[in-house]
């Protein structure tokens, strides 16, 4: 999918995935004042939530409309975030920069997924934490959101391989209710990752 697809979705006044943060992310904790990078962050619901917790949050998305909406949401919620409009293909991950990396339903094509995920370990500070939730490949049978292309959905093996450098790696595959705006709407097959450098 290209950024034009997302621009069209985010042009609407309504927030496509709502303004409440992702359920899995809301259960995670980071040390206070963490520097957190939220990738493929869309309209900013997760980044704004983390900023409300007092973290120093940078949000990246390649949709100009998404970046506009994340700035709007931060203003409504009266928090500061650092929005960046960039394609993850070109985004530069600096070494030992982040206390946290968050990527929620940031589905990428295989080669880009491997390239992007493969840089997280180096970009995190020692002790830094990765939080990821995505639809699992079996979401093809549920049809309640996410890309309906199997290669854009993730498996345990793929994520284990992407994050093999992490000593502390927890990958959980489960079925859960996902209700996030009009595009994530019901019982779904998801895969969740917590990894600590
Ligand atoms: C399903 S939305 C999820 C948005 C947000 N993470 C959330 O949970 O509300 C997927 C997002 O990935 C972004 N995205 C997809 N490919 C990207 C790329 N190559 N570079 C930057 N952003 C990308 C899209 O623009 C879109 O906002």
mmCIF file with all atom_site columns, C-alpha atoms and ligand atoms in Angstrom:
data_model
loop_
_atom_site.group_PDB
_atom_site.id
_atom_site.type_symbol
_atom_site.label_atom_id
_atom_site.label_alt_id
_atom_site.label_comp_id
_atom_site.label_asym_id
_atom_site.label_entity_id
_atom_site.label_seq_id
_atom_site.pdbx_PDB_ins_code
_atom_site.Cartn_x
_atom_site.Cartn_y
_atom_site.Cartn_z
_atom_site.occupancy
_atom_site.B_iso_or_equiv
_atom_site.pdbx_formal_charge
_atom_site.auth_seq_id
_atom_site.auth_comp_id
_atom_site.auth_asym_id
_atom_site.auth_atom_id
_atom_site.pdbx_PDB_model_num
ATOM   1   C CA  . UNK A 1 1   ? 0.000   0.000   0.000  1.00 0.00 ? 1   UNK A CA  1
ATOM   2   C CA  . UNK A 1 2   ? 1.246   3.470   -0.823 1.00 0.00 ? 2   UNK A CA  1
ATOM   3   C CA  . UNK A 1 3   ? 1.039   6.620   1.256  1.00 0.00 ? 3   UNK A CA  1
ATOM   4   C CA  . UNK A 1 4   ? -1.777  7.858   -1.043 1.00 0.00 ? 4   UNK A CA  1
ATOM   5   C CA  . UNK A 1 5   ? -3.992  5.053   0.254  1.00 0.00 ? 5   UNK A CA  1
ATOM   6   C CA  . UNK A 1 6   ? -3.378  6.236   3.833  1.00 0.00 ? 6   UNK A CA  1
ATOM   7   C CA  . UNK A 1 7   ? -3.704  9.924   2.949  1.00 0.00 ? 7   UNK A CA  1
ATOM   8   C CA  . UNK A 1 8   ? -7.173  9.224   1.598  1.00 0.00 ? 8   UNK A CA  1
ATOM   9   C CA  . UNK A 1 9   ? -8.127  7.333   4.765  1.00 0.00 ? 9   UNK A CA  1
ATOM   10  C CA  . UNK A 1 10  ? -6.753  10.017  7.101  1.00 0.00 ? 10  UNK A CA  1
ATOM   11  C CA  . UNK A 1 11  ? -8.225  12.978  5.181  1.00 0.00 ? 11  UNK A CA  1
ATOM   12  C CA  . UNK A 1 12  ? -11.564 12.297  6.879  1.00 0.00 ? 12  UNK A CA  1
ATOM   13  C CA  . UNK A 1 13  ? -12.379 14.241  10.018 1.00 0.00 ? 13  UNK A CA  1
ATOM   14  C CA  . UNK A 1 14  ? -12.910 11.041  12.032 1.00 0.00 ? 14  UNK A CA  1
ATOM   15  C CA  . UNK A 1 15  ? -9.843  9.233   13.407 1.00 0.00 ? 15  UNK A CA  1
ATOM   16  C CA  . UNK A 1 16  ? -9.684  5.992   11.426 1.00 0.00 ? 16  UNK A CA  1
ATOM   17  C CA  . UNK A 1 17  ? -8.367  3.859   14.352 1.00 0.00 ? 17  UNK A CA  1
ATOM   18  C CA  . UNK A 1 18  ? -9.907  6.016   17.069 1.00 0.00 ? 18  UNK A CA  1
ATOM   19  C CA  . UNK A 1 19  ? -8.127  8.230   19.556 1.00 0.00 ? 19  UNK A CA  1
ATOM   20  C CA  . UNK A 1 20  ? -7.736  5.609   22.272 1.00 0.00 ? 20  UNK A CA  1
ATOM   21  C CA  . UNK A 1 21  ? -4.362  3.842   22.320 1.00 0.00 ? 21  UNK A CA  1
ATOM   22  C CA  . UNK A 1 22  ? -3.942  0.192   21.409 1.00 0.00 ? 22  UNK A CA  1
ATOM   23  C CA  . UNK A 1 23  ? -5.013  -2.192  24.248 1.00 0.00 ? 23  UNK A CA  1
ATOM   24  C CA  . UNK A 1 24  ? -1.757  -4.175  24.284 1.00 0.00 ? 24  UNK A CA  1
ATOM   25  C CA  . UNK A 1 25  ? 0.375   -1.032  24.412 1.00 0.00 ? 25  UNK A CA  1
ATOM   26  C CA  . UNK A 1 26  ? -1.664  0.374   27.302 1.00 0.00 ? 26  UNK A CA  1
ATOM   27  C CA  . UNK A 1 27  ? -0.632  -2.626  29.440 1.00 0.00 ? 27  UNK A CA  1
ATOM   28  C CA  . UNK A 1 28  ? 3.102   -1.939  28.928 1.00 0.00 ? 28  UNK A CA  1
ATOM   29  C CA  . UNK A 1 29  ? 5.299   0.293   31.050 1.00 0.00 ? 29  UNK A CA  1
ATOM   30  C CA  . UNK A 1 30  ? 8.444   2.284   30.330 1.00 0.00 ? 30  UNK A CA  1
ATOM   31  C CA  . UNK A 1 31  ? 10.674  4.068   32.856 1.00 0.00 ? 31  UNK A CA  1
ATOM   32  C CA  . UNK A 1 32  ? 9.486   7.643   33.367 1.00 0.00 ? 32  UNK A CA  1
ATOM   33  C CA  . UNK A 1 33  ? 10.653  10.155  30.786 1.00 0.00 ? 33  UNK A CA  1
ATOM   34  C CA  . UNK A 1 34  ? 11.620  7.463   28.253 1.00 0.00 ? 34  UNK A CA  1
ATOM   35  C CA  . UNK A 1 35  ? 12.594  8.463   24.723 1.00 0.00 ? 35  UNK A CA  1
ATOM   36  C CA  . UNK A 1 36  ? 10.170  6.446   22.609 1.00 0.00 ? 36  UNK A CA  1
ATOM   37  C CA  . UNK A 1 37  ? 9.989   6.007   18.847 1.00 0.00 ? 37  UNK A CA  1
ATOM   38  C CA  . UNK A 1 38  ? 6.527   5.130   17.473 1.00 0.00 ? 38  UNK A CA  1
ATOM   39  C CA  . UNK A 1 39  ? 6.741   3.803   13.916 1.00 0.00 ? 39  UNK A CA  1
ATOM   40  C CA  . UNK A 1 40  ? 4.003   3.638   11.264 1.00 0.00 ? 40  UNK A CA  1
ATOM   41  C CA  . UNK A 1 41  ? 2.081   5.670   13.829 1.00 0.00 ? 41  UNK A CA  1
ATOM   42  C CA  . UNK A 1 42  ? -0.768  6.867   11.596 1.00 0.00 ? 42  UNK A CA  1
ATOM   43  C CA  . UNK A 1 43  ? -2.907  9.465   13.353 1.00 0.00 ? 43  UNK A CA  1
ATOM   44  C CA  . UNK A 1 44  ? -0.893  9.323   16.571 1.00 0.00 ? 44  UNK A CA  1
ATOM   45  C CA  . UNK A 1 45  ? -3.185  7.644   19.128 1.00 0.00 ? 45  UNK A CA  1
ATOM   46  C CA  . UNK A 1 46  ? -0.349  5.539   20.598 1.00 0.00 ? 46  UNK A CA  1
ATOM   47  C CA  . UNK A 1 47  ? 2.271   8.275   20.592 1.00 0.00 ? 47  UNK A CA  1
ATOM   48  C CA  . UNK A 1 48  ? -0.109  10.754  22.203 1.00 0.00 ? 48  UNK A CA  1
ATOM   49  C CA  . UNK A 1 49  ? -0.978  8.198   24.897 1.00 0.00 ? 49  UNK A CA  1
ATOM   50  C CA  . UNK A 1 50  ? 2.739   7.705   25.658 1.00 0.00 ? 50  UNK A CA  1
ATOM   51  C CA  . UNK A 1 51  ? 3.283   11.484  25.769 1.00 0.00 ? 51  UNK A CA  1
ATOM   52  C CA  . UNK A 1 52  ? 0.397   11.701  28.269 1.00 0.00 ? 52  UNK A CA  1
ATOM   53  C CA  . UNK A 1 53  ? 2.397   9.257   30.438 1.00 0.00 ? 53  UNK A CA  1
ATOM   54  C CA  . UNK A 1 54  ? 5.249   11.792  30.433 1.00 0.00 ? 54  UNK A CA  1
ATOM   55  C CA  . UNK A 1 55  ? 7.477   10.214  27.783 1.00 0.00 ? 55  UNK A CA  1
ATOM   56  C CA  . UNK A 1 56  ? 9.447   12.026  25.097 1.00 0.00 ? 56  UNK A CA  1
ATOM   57  C CA  . UNK A 1 57  ? 7.802   10.655  21.954 1.00 0.00 ? 57  UNK A CA  1
ATOM   58  C CA  . UNK A 1 58  ? 8.784   10.766  18.287 1.00 0.00 ? 58  UNK A CA  1
ATOM   59  C CA  . UNK A 1 59  ? 6.156   9.501   15.803 1.00 0.00 ? 59  UNK A CA  1
ATOM   60  C CA  . UNK A 1 60  ? 6.981   8.481   12.236 1.00 0.00 ? 60  UNK A CA  1
ATOM   61  C CA  . UNK A 1 61  ? 4.593   7.851   9.347  1.00 0.00 ? 61  UNK A CA  1
ATOM   62  C CA  . UNK A 1 62  ? 4.847   8.388   5.604  1.00 0.00 ? 62  UNK A CA  1
ATOM   63  C CA  . UNK A 1 63  ? 1.301   9.740   5.262  1.00 0.00 ? 63  UNK A CA  1
ATOM   64  C CA  . UNK A 1 64  ? 1.233   13.555  5.315  1.00 0.00 ? 64  UNK A CA  1
ATOM   65  C CA  . UNK A 1 65  ? -2.411  13.395  6.415  1.00 0.00 ? 65  UNK A CA  1
ATOM   66  C CA  . UNK A 1 66  ? -1.483  11.012  9.226  1.00 0.00 ? 66  UNK A CA  1
ATOM   67  C CA  . UNK A 1 67  ? 1.206   13.404  10.428 1.00 0.00 ? 67  UNK A CA  1
ATOM   68  C CA  . UNK A 1 68  ? -1.266  16.293  10.264 1.00 0.00 ? 68  UNK A CA  1
ATOM   69  C CA  . UNK A 1 69  ? -3.784  14.312  12.347 1.00 0.00 ? 69  UNK A CA  1
ATOM   70  C CA  . UNK A 1 70  ? -1.186  13.239  14.942 1.00 0.00 ? 70  UNK A CA  1
ATOM   71  C CA  . UNK A 1 71  ? -0.225  16.887  15.478 1.00 0.00 ? 71  UNK A CA  1
ATOM   72  C CA  . UNK A 1 72  ? -3.929  17.730  15.761 1.00 0.00 ? 72  UNK A CA  1
ATOM   73  C CA  . UNK A 1 73  ? -4.502  14.964  18.337 1.00 0.00 ? 73  UNK A CA  1
ATOM   74  C CA  . UNK A 1 74  ? -1.485  16.092  20.381 1.00 0.00 ? 74  UNK A CA  1
ATOM   75  C CA  . UNK A 1 75  ? -2.898  19.624  20.387 1.00 0.00 ? 75  UNK A CA  1
ATOM   76  C CA  . UNK A 1 76  ? -6.356  18.417  21.478 1.00 0.00 ? 76  UNK A CA  1
ATOM   77  C CA  . UNK A 1 77  ? -4.791  16.374  24.296 1.00 0.00 ? 77  UNK A CA  1
ATOM   78  C CA  . UNK A 1 78  ? -2.360  19.197  25.147 1.00 0.00 ? 78  UNK A CA  1
ATOM   79  C CA  . UNK A 1 79  ? 0.806   17.127  24.925 1.00 0.00 ? 79  UNK A CA  1
ATOM   80  C CA  . UNK A 1 80  ? 4.000   17.490  22.918 1.00 0.00 ? 80  UNK A CA  1
ATOM   81  C CA  . UNK A 1 81  ? 5.096   14.866  20.394 1.00 0.00 ? 81  UNK A CA  1
ATOM   82  C CA  . UNK A 1 82  ? 7.719   15.063  17.655 1.00 0.00 ? 82  UNK A CA  1
ATOM   83  C CA  . UNK A 1 83  ? 6.035   14.091  14.354 1.00 0.00 ? 83  UNK A CA  1
ATOM   84  C CA  . UNK A 1 84  ? 8.195   13.025  11.395 1.00 0.00 ? 84  UNK A CA  1
ATOM   85  C CA  . UNK A 1 85  ? 6.866   12.394  7.902  1.00 0.00 ? 85  UNK A CA  1
ATOM   86  C CA  . UNK A 1 86  ? 9.167   9.722   6.477  1.00 0.00 ? 86  UNK A CA  1
ATOM   87  C CA  . UNK A 1 87  ? 9.100   6.451   4.587  1.00 0.00 ? 87  UNK A CA  1
ATOM   88  C CA  . UNK A 1 88  ? 10.514  3.641   6.731  1.00 0.00 ? 88  UNK A CA  1
ATOM   89  C CA  . UNK A 1 89  ? 12.458  2.574   3.639  1.00 0.00 ? 89  UNK A CA  1
ATOM   90  C CA  . UNK A 1 90  ? 14.642  5.620   4.135  1.00 0.00 ? 90  UNK A CA  1
ATOM   91  C CA  . UNK A 1 91  ? 14.346  6.322   7.847  1.00 0.00 ? 91  UNK A CA  1
ATOM   92  C CA  . UNK A 1 92  ? 17.709  6.452   9.571  1.00 0.00 ? 92  UNK A CA  1
ATOM   93  C CA  . UNK A 1 93  ? 17.895  4.545   12.822 1.00 0.00 ? 93  UNK A CA  1
ATOM   94  C CA  . UNK A 1 94  ? 20.670  5.904   15.006 1.00 0.00 ? 94  UNK A CA  1
ATOM   95  C CA  . UNK A 1 95  ? 22.468  3.474   17.304 1.00 0.00 ? 95  UNK A CA  1
ATOM   96  C CA  . UNK A 1 96  ? 21.615  3.374   21.047 1.00 0.00 ? 96  UNK A CA  1
ATOM   97  C CA  . UNK A 1 97  ? 19.113  6.204   20.683 1.00 0.00 ? 97  UNK A CA  1
ATOM   98  C CA  . UNK A 1 98  ? 15.791  4.951   22.080 1.00 0.00 ? 98  UNK A CA  1
ATOM   99  C CA  . UNK A 1 99  ? 14.469  3.636   25.404 1.00 0.00 ? 99  UNK A CA  1
ATOM   100 C CA  . UNK A 1 100 ? 11.462  2.260   23.572 1.00 0.00 ? 100 UNK A CA  1
ATOM   101 C CA  . UNK A 1 101 ? 10.325  1.384   20.061 1.00 0.00 ? 101 UNK A CA  1
ATOM   102 C CA  . UNK A 1 102 ? 6.606   0.862   19.446 1.00 0.00 ? 102 UNK A CA  1
ATOM   103 C CA  . UNK A 1 103 ? 5.057   -0.410  16.234 1.00 0.00 ? 103 UNK A CA  1
ATOM   104 C CA  . UNK A 1 104 ? 1.349   -1.199  16.309 1.00 0.00 ? 104 UNK A CA  1
ATOM   105 C CA  . UNK A 1 105 ? -0.315  -2.747  13.239 1.00 0.00 ? 105 UNK A CA  1
ATOM   106 C CA  . UNK A 1 106 ? 2.581   -1.398  11.177 1.00 0.00 ? 106 UNK A CA  1
ATOM   107 C CA  . UNK A 1 107 ? 2.350   -4.074  8.477  1.00 0.00 ? 107 UNK A CA  1
ATOM   108 C CA  . UNK A 1 108 ? 5.191   -3.939  5.972  1.00 0.00 ? 108 UNK A CA  1
ATOM   109 C CA  . UNK A 1 109 ? 6.026   -6.013  2.883  1.00 0.00 ? 109 UNK A CA  1
ATOM   110 C CA  . UNK A 1 110 ? 8.532   -8.814  3.598  1.00 0.00 ? 110 UNK A CA  1
ATOM   111 C CA  . UNK A 1 111 ? 11.815  -7.200  2.490  1.00 0.00 ? 111 UNK A CA  1
ATOM   112 C CA  . UNK A 1 112 ? 10.990  -3.901  4.202  1.00 0.00 ? 112 UNK A CA  1
ATOM   113 C CA  . UNK A 1 113 ? 9.775   -5.683  7.339  1.00 0.00 ? 113 UNK A CA  1
ATOM   114 C CA  . UNK A 1 114 ? 13.090  -7.541  7.606  1.00 0.00 ? 114 UNK A CA  1
ATOM   115 C CA  . UNK A 1 115 ? 15.076  -4.366  6.956  1.00 0.00 ? 115 UNK A CA  1
ATOM   116 C CA  . UNK A 1 116 ? 13.153  -2.230  9.467  1.00 0.00 ? 116 UNK A CA  1
ATOM   117 C CA  . UNK A 1 117 ? 12.755  -4.841  12.223 1.00 0.00 ? 117 UNK A CA  1
ATOM   118 C CA  . UNK A 1 118 ? 16.407  -5.797  11.812 1.00 0.00 ? 118 UNK A CA  1
ATOM   119 C CA  . UNK A 1 119 ? 17.478  -2.305  12.925 1.00 0.00 ? 119 UNK A CA  1
ATOM   120 C CA  . UNK A 1 120 ? 15.537  -2.158  16.209 1.00 0.00 ? 120 UNK A CA  1
ATOM   121 C CA  . UNK A 1 121 ? 18.126  -3.959  18.351 1.00 0.00 ? 121 UNK A CA  1
ATOM   122 C CA  . UNK A 1 122 ? 20.897  -1.546  17.397 1.00 0.00 ? 122 UNK A CA  1
ATOM   123 C CA  . UNK A 1 123 ? 18.635  1.523   17.718 1.00 0.00 ? 123 UNK A CA  1
ATOM   124 C CA  . UNK A 1 124 ? 17.595  0.670   21.288 1.00 0.00 ? 124 UNK A CA  1
ATOM   125 C CA  . UNK A 1 125 ? 19.698  1.595   24.293 1.00 0.00 ? 125 UNK A CA  1
ATOM   126 C CA  . UNK A 1 126 ? 20.764  -1.309  26.522 1.00 0.00 ? 126 UNK A CA  1
ATOM   127 C CA  . UNK A 1 127 ? 17.650  -2.167  28.564 1.00 0.00 ? 127 UNK A CA  1
ATOM   128 C CA  . UNK A 1 128 ? 15.421  -0.557  25.908 1.00 0.00 ? 128 UNK A CA  1
ATOM   129 C CA  . UNK A 1 129 ? 12.118  -2.211  25.058 1.00 0.00 ? 129 UNK A CA  1
ATOM   130 C CA  . UNK A 1 130 ? 10.345  -3.085  21.825 1.00 0.00 ? 130 UNK A CA  1
ATOM   131 C CA  . UNK A 1 131 ? 6.540   -3.342  21.815 1.00 0.00 ? 131 UNK A CA  1
ATOM   132 C CA  . UNK A 1 132 ? 4.859   -4.672  18.662 1.00 0.00 ? 132 UNK A CA  1
ATOM   133 C CA  . UNK A 1 133 ? 1.373   -5.875  17.893 1.00 0.00 ? 133 UNK A CA  1
ATOM   134 C CA  . UNK A 1 134 ? 0.291   -6.985  14.436 1.00 0.00 ? 134 UNK A CA  1
ATOM   135 C CA  . UNK A 1 135 ? -2.241  -9.254  12.812 1.00 0.00 ? 135 UNK A CA  1
ATOM   136 C CA  . UNK A 1 136 ? -1.114  -12.859 12.501 1.00 0.00 ? 136 UNK A CA  1
ATOM   137 C CA  . UNK A 1 137 ? -1.249  -14.731 9.182  1.00 0.00 ? 137 UNK A CA  1
ATOM   138 C CA  . UNK A 1 138 ? -4.398  -16.558 10.336 1.00 0.00 ? 138 UNK A CA  1
ATOM   139 C CA  . UNK A 1 139 ? -6.195  -13.186 10.331 1.00 0.00 ? 139 UNK A CA  1
ATOM   140 C CA  . UNK A 1 140 ? -6.902  -14.097 6.665  1.00 0.00 ? 140 UNK A CA  1
ATOM   141 C CA  . UNK A 1 141 ? -9.744  -16.277 8.069  1.00 0.00 ? 141 UNK A CA  1
ATOM   142 C CA  . UNK A 1 142 ? -11.159 -13.627 10.439 1.00 0.00 ? 142 UNK A CA  1
ATOM   143 C CA  . UNK A 1 143 ? -11.467 -10.683 8.042  1.00 0.00 ? 143 UNK A CA  1
ATOM   144 C CA  . UNK A 1 144 ? -11.933 -8.113  10.836 1.00 0.00 ? 144 UNK A CA  1
ATOM   145 C CA  . UNK A 1 145 ? -9.170  -5.731  9.808  1.00 0.00 ? 145 UNK A CA  1
ATOM   146 C CA  . UNK A 1 146 ? -5.600  -5.564  8.567  1.00 0.00 ? 146 UNK A CA  1
ATOM   147 C CA  . UNK A 1 147 ? -4.145  -6.178  5.118  1.00 0.00 ? 147 UNK A CA  1
ATOM   148 C CA  . UNK A 1 148 ? -5.766  -9.112  3.333  1.00 0.00 ? 148 UNK A CA  1
ATOM   149 C CA  . UNK A 1 149 ? -2.445  -10.150 1.782  1.00 0.00 ? 149 UNK A CA  1
ATOM   150 C CA  . UNK A 1 150 ? -0.789  -13.048 3.595  1.00 0.00 ? 150 UNK A CA  1
ATOM   151 C CA  . UNK A 1 151 ? 2.766   -11.787 3.143  1.00 0.00 ? 151 UNK A CA  1
ATOM   152 C CA  . UNK A 1 152 ? 1.823   -8.541  4.923  1.00 0.00 ? 152 UNK A CA  1
ATOM   153 C CA  . UNK A 1 153 ? 0.591   -10.519 7.952  1.00 0.00 ? 153 UNK A CA  1
ATOM   154 C CA  . UNK A 1 154 ? 3.141   -11.942 10.378 1.00 0.00 ? 154 UNK A CA  1
ATOM   155 C CA  . UNK A 1 155 ? 4.097   -15.343 11.787 1.00 0.00 ? 155 UNK A CA  1
ATOM   156 C CA  . UNK A 1 156 ? 5.945   -16.405 14.919 1.00 0.00 ? 156 UNK A CA  1
ATOM   157 C CA  . UNK A 1 157 ? 8.871   -17.713 12.804 1.00 0.00 ? 157 UNK A CA  1
ATOM   158 C CA  . UNK A 1 158 ? 9.250   -14.429 10.908 1.00 0.00 ? 158 UNK A CA  1
ATOM   159 C CA  . UNK A 1 159 ? 9.257   -12.286 14.039 1.00 0.00 ? 159 UNK A CA  1
ATOM   160 C CA  . UNK A 1 160 ? 11.563  -14.685 15.905 1.00 0.00 ? 160 UNK A CA  1
ATOM   161 C CA  . UNK A 1 161 ? 14.007  -14.401 13.026 1.00 0.00 ? 161 UNK A CA  1
ATOM   162 C CA  . UNK A 1 162 ? 13.689  -10.577 12.792 1.00 0.00 ? 162 UNK A CA  1
ATOM   163 C CA  . UNK A 1 163 ? 14.367  -10.195 16.545 1.00 0.00 ? 163 UNK A CA  1
ATOM   164 C CA  . UNK A 1 164 ? 16.880  -13.038 17.083 1.00 0.00 ? 164 UNK A CA  1
ATOM   165 C CA  . UNK A 1 165 ? 19.456  -10.635 18.588 1.00 0.00 ? 165 UNK A CA  1
ATOM   166 C CA  . UNK A 1 166 ? 17.282  -9.928  21.622 1.00 0.00 ? 166 UNK A CA  1
ATOM   167 C CA  . UNK A 1 167 ? 18.072  -12.059 24.647 1.00 0.00 ? 167 UNK A CA  1
ATOM   168 C CA  . UNK A 1 168 ? 14.695  -11.356 26.251 1.00 0.00 ? 168 UNK A CA  1
ATOM   169 C CA  . UNK A 1 169 ? 12.074  -12.028 23.602 1.00 0.00 ? 169 UNK A CA  1
ATOM   170 C CA  . UNK A 1 170 ? 8.443   -12.899 24.241 1.00 0.00 ? 170 UNK A CA  1
ATOM   171 C CA  . UNK A 1 171 ? 6.178   -13.591 21.285 1.00 0.00 ? 171 UNK A CA  1
ATOM   172 C CA  . UNK A 1 172 ? 2.528   -14.403 21.915 1.00 0.00 ? 172 UNK A CA  1
ATOM   173 C CA  . UNK A 1 173 ? 0.000   -15.437 19.324 1.00 0.00 ? 173 UNK A CA  1
ATOM   174 C CA  . UNK A 1 174 ? -3.630  -15.128 20.398 1.00 0.00 ? 174 UNK A CA  1
ATOM   175 C CA  . UNK A 1 175 ? -7.195  -14.491 19.406 1.00 0.00 ? 175 UNK A CA  1
ATOM   176 C CA  . UNK A 1 176 ? -8.650  -11.304 20.886 1.00 0.00 ? 176 UNK A CA  1
ATOM   177 C CA  . UNK A 1 177 ? -11.357 -8.728  20.334 1.00 0.00 ? 177 UNK A CA  1
ATOM   178 C CA  . UNK A 1 178 ? -9.886  -5.667  18.599 1.00 0.00 ? 178 UNK A CA  1
ATOM   179 C CA  . UNK A 1 179 ? -12.128 -2.600  18.420 1.00 0.00 ? 179 UNK A CA  1
ATOM   180 C CA  . UNK A 1 180 ? -10.168 0.396   17.172 1.00 0.00 ? 180 UNK A CA  1
ATOM   181 C CA  . UNK A 1 181 ? -12.115 2.744   14.952 1.00 0.00 ? 181 UNK A CA  1
ATOM   182 C CA  . UNK A 1 182 ? -14.050 1.477   11.961 1.00 0.00 ? 182 UNK A CA  1
ATOM   183 C CA  . UNK A 1 183 ? -11.230 -0.569  10.370 1.00 0.00 ? 183 UNK A CA  1
ATOM   184 C CA  . UNK A 1 184 ? -10.370 -2.927  13.275 1.00 0.00 ? 184 UNK A CA  1
ATOM   185 C CA  . UNK A 1 185 ? -13.683 -4.414  14.259 1.00 0.00 ? 185 UNK A CA  1
ATOM   186 C CA  . UNK A 1 186 ? -13.927 -7.699  16.108 1.00 0.00 ? 186 UNK A CA  1
ATOM   187 C CA  . UNK A 1 187 ? -12.416 -11.046 16.956 1.00 0.00 ? 187 UNK A CA  1
ATOM   188 C CA  . UNK A 1 188 ? -8.936  -11.169 15.467 1.00 0.00 ? 188 UNK A CA  1
ATOM   189 C CA  . UNK A 1 189 ? -5.772  -13.263 15.276 1.00 0.00 ? 189 UNK A CA  1
ATOM   190 C CA  . UNK A 1 190 ? -2.897  -11.148 16.555 1.00 0.00 ? 190 UNK A CA  1
ATOM   191 C CA  . UNK A 1 191 ? 0.749   -11.587 17.395 1.00 0.00 ? 191 UNK A CA  1
ATOM   192 C CA  . UNK A 1 192 ? 2.393   -9.568  20.162 1.00 0.00 ? 192 UNK A CA  1
ATOM   193 C CA  . UNK A 1 193 ? 6.085   -8.998  20.839 1.00 0.00 ? 193 UNK A CA  1
ATOM   194 C CA  . UNK A 1 194 ? 7.915   -7.713  23.885 1.00 0.00 ? 194 UNK A CA  1
ATOM   195 C CA  . UNK A 1 195 ? 11.685  -7.659  23.506 1.00 0.00 ? 195 UNK A CA  1
ATOM   196 C CA  . UNK A 1 196 ? 14.276  -6.121  25.810 1.00 0.00 ? 196 UNK A CA  1
ATOM   197 C CA  . UNK A 1 197 ? 17.826  -5.330  24.721 1.00 0.00 ? 197 UNK A CA  1
HETATM 198 C C1  . LIG B 2 .   ? -2.960  0.201   10.171 1.00 0.00 ? 1   LIG B C1  1
HETATM 199 S S1  . LIG B 2 .   ? -2.146  1.762   10.219 1.00 0.00 ? 1   LIG B S1  1
HETATM 200 C C2  . LIG B 2 .   ? -1.661  1.782   11.939 1.00 0.00 ? 1   LIG B C2  1
HETATM 201 C C3  . LIG B 2 .   ? -1.493  3.163   12.483 1.00 0.00 ? 1   LIG B C3  1
HETATM 202 C C4  . LIG B 2 .   ? -1.106  3.248   13.948 1.00 0.00 ? 1   LIG B C4  1
HETATM 203 N N1  . LIG B 2 .   ? 0.093   2.506   14.248 1.00 0.00 ? 1   LIG B N1  1
HETATM 204 C C5  . LIG B 2 .   ? -2.234  2.810   14.850 1.00 0.00 ? 1   LIG B C5  1
HETATM 205 O O1  . LIG B 2 .   ? -2.091  1.777   15.517 1.00 0.00 ? 1   LIG B O1  1
HETATM 206 O O2  . LIG B 2 .   ? -3.249  3.519   14.892 1.00 0.00 ? 1   LIG B O2  1
HETATM 207 C C6  . LIG B 2 .   ? -0.610  1.452   9.364  1.00 0.00 ? 1   LIG B C6  1
HETATM 208 C C7  . LIG B 2 .   ? 0.266   2.679   9.188  1.00 0.00 ? 1   LIG B C7  1
HETATM 209 O O3  . LIG B 2 .   ? 1.511   2.312   8.606  1.00 0.00 ? 1   LIG B O3  1
HETATM 210 C C8  . LIG B 2 .   ? 1.958   3.404   7.820  1.00 0.00 ? 1   LIG B C8  1
HETATM 211 N N2  . LIG B 2 .   ? 3.002   2.908   6.893  1.00 0.00 ? 1   LIG B N2  1
HETATM 212 C C9  . LIG B 2 .   ? 2.893   1.860   6.050  1.00 0.00 ? 1   LIG B C9  1
HETATM 213 N N3  . LIG B 2 .   ? 4.036   1.728   5.334  1.00 0.00 ? 1   LIG B N3  1
HETATM 214 C C10 . LIG B 2 .   ? 4.882   2.713   5.751  1.00 0.00 ? 1   LIG B C10 1
HETATM 215 C C11 . LIG B 2 .   ? 6.185   3.088   5.376  1.00 0.00 ? 1   LIG B C11 1
HETATM 216 N N4  . LIG B 2 .   ? 6.868   2.439   4.417  1.00 0.00 ? 1   LIG B N4  1
HETATM 217 N N5  . LIG B 2 .   ? 6.754   4.151   5.988  1.00 0.00 ? 1   LIG B N5  1
HETATM 218 C C12 . LIG B 2 .   ? 6.067   4.842   6.953  1.00 0.00 ? 1   LIG B C12 1
HETATM 219 N N6  . LIG B 2 .   ? 4.808   4.525   7.334  1.00 0.00 ? 1   LIG B N6  1
HETATM 220 C C13 . LIG B 2 .   ? 4.221   3.463   6.738  1.00 0.00 ? 1   LIG B C13 1
HETATM 221 C C14 . LIG B 2 .   ? 0.698   3.885   7.136  1.00 0.00 ? 1   LIG B C14 1
HETATM 222 O O4  . LIG B 2 .   ? 0.791   5.198   6.643  1.00 0.00 ? 1   LIG B O4  1
HETATM 223 C C15 . LIG B 2 .   ? -0.324  3.731   8.262  1.00 0.00 ? 1   LIG B C15 1
HETATM 224 O O5  . LIG B 2 .   ? -0.461  4.944   8.970  1.00 0.00 ? 1   LIG B O5  1
#
